[in-house]
Coordinates of C-alpha atoms in Angstrom, one line a residue:
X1 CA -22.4 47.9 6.9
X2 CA -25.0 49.7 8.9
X3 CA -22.9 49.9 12.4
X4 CA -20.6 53.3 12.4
X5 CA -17.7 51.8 13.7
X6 CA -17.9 48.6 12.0
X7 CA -18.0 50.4 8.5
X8 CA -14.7 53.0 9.8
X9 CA -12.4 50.1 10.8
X10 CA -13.5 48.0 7.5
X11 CA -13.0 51.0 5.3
X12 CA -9.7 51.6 7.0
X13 CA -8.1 48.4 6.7
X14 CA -9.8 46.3 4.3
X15 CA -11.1 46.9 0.5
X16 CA -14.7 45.4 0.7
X17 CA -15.9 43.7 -2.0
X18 CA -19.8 42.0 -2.4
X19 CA -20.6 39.1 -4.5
X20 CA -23.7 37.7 -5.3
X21 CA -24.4 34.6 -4.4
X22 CA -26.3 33.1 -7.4
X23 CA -23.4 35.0 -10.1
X24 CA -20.4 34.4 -8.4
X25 CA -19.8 30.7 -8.1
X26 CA -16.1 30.3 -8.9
X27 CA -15.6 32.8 -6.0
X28 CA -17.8 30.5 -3.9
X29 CA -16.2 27.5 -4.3
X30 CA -12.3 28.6 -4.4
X31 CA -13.1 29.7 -0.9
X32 CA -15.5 27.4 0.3
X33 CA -18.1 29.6 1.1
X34 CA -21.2 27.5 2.1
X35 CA -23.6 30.3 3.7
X36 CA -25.4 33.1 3.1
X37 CA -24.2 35.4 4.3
X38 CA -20.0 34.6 4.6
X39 CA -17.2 36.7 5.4
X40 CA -14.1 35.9 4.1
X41 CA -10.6 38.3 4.6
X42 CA -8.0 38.0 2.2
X43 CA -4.3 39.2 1.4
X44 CA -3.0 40.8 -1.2
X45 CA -2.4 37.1 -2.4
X46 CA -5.4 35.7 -2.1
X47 CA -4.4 33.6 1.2
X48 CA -7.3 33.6 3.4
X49 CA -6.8 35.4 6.5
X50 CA -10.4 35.0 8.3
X51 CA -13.4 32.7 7.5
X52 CA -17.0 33.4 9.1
X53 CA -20.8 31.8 7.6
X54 CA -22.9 33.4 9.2
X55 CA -24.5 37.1 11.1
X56 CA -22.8 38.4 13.6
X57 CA -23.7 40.9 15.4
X58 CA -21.9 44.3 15.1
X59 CA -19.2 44.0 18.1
X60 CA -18.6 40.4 17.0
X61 CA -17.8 41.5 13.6
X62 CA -15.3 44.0 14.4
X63 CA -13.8 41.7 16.9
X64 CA -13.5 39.0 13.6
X65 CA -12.2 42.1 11.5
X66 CA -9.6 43.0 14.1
X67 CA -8.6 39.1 14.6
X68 CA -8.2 38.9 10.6
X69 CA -6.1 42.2 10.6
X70 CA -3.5 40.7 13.2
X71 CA -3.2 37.3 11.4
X72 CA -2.3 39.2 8.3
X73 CA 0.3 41.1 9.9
X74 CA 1.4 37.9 11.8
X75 CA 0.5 38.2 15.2
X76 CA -1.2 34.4 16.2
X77 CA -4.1 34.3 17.2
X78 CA -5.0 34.0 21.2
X79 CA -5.8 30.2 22.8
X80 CA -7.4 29.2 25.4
X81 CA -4.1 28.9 27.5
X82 CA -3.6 32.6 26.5

């Protein structure tokens, strides 16, 4: 994670972990990972909390982080209406 702040908040409030693509395909396939490169947040219990295929740039990706943070800890997620 190259950005400063995107690296603080993920080493903060998430345990990283990289798999490679071409090893890793149980991983792939349990959670439906279908691009290089994907971003998936777990919980403790393997319930995904936040699904992204795809770059995103670095303020998008610590908007996603934050988003998957609050759905673990149960807050729902803004709508349109919101």
């Amino acid at each position: 994670l190259p950005d400063p702040r995107v690296r603080a908040y993920a080493n903060e409030h998430f345990v990283s972990v990289r798999l490679d693509a071409y090893e890793a395909g149980t991983e792939l396939t349990r959670y439906g990972l279908e691009a290089i490169p994907s971003t998936v947040a777990l919980s403790p219990e393997g319930e995904v909390l936040g699904f992204q295929d795809g770059f995103l740039a670095p303020q998008a990706f610590l908007d996603w982080m934050v988003a998957a943070k609050l759905n673990f800890e149960g807050v729902p997620p803004l709508t349109e209406e919101d």
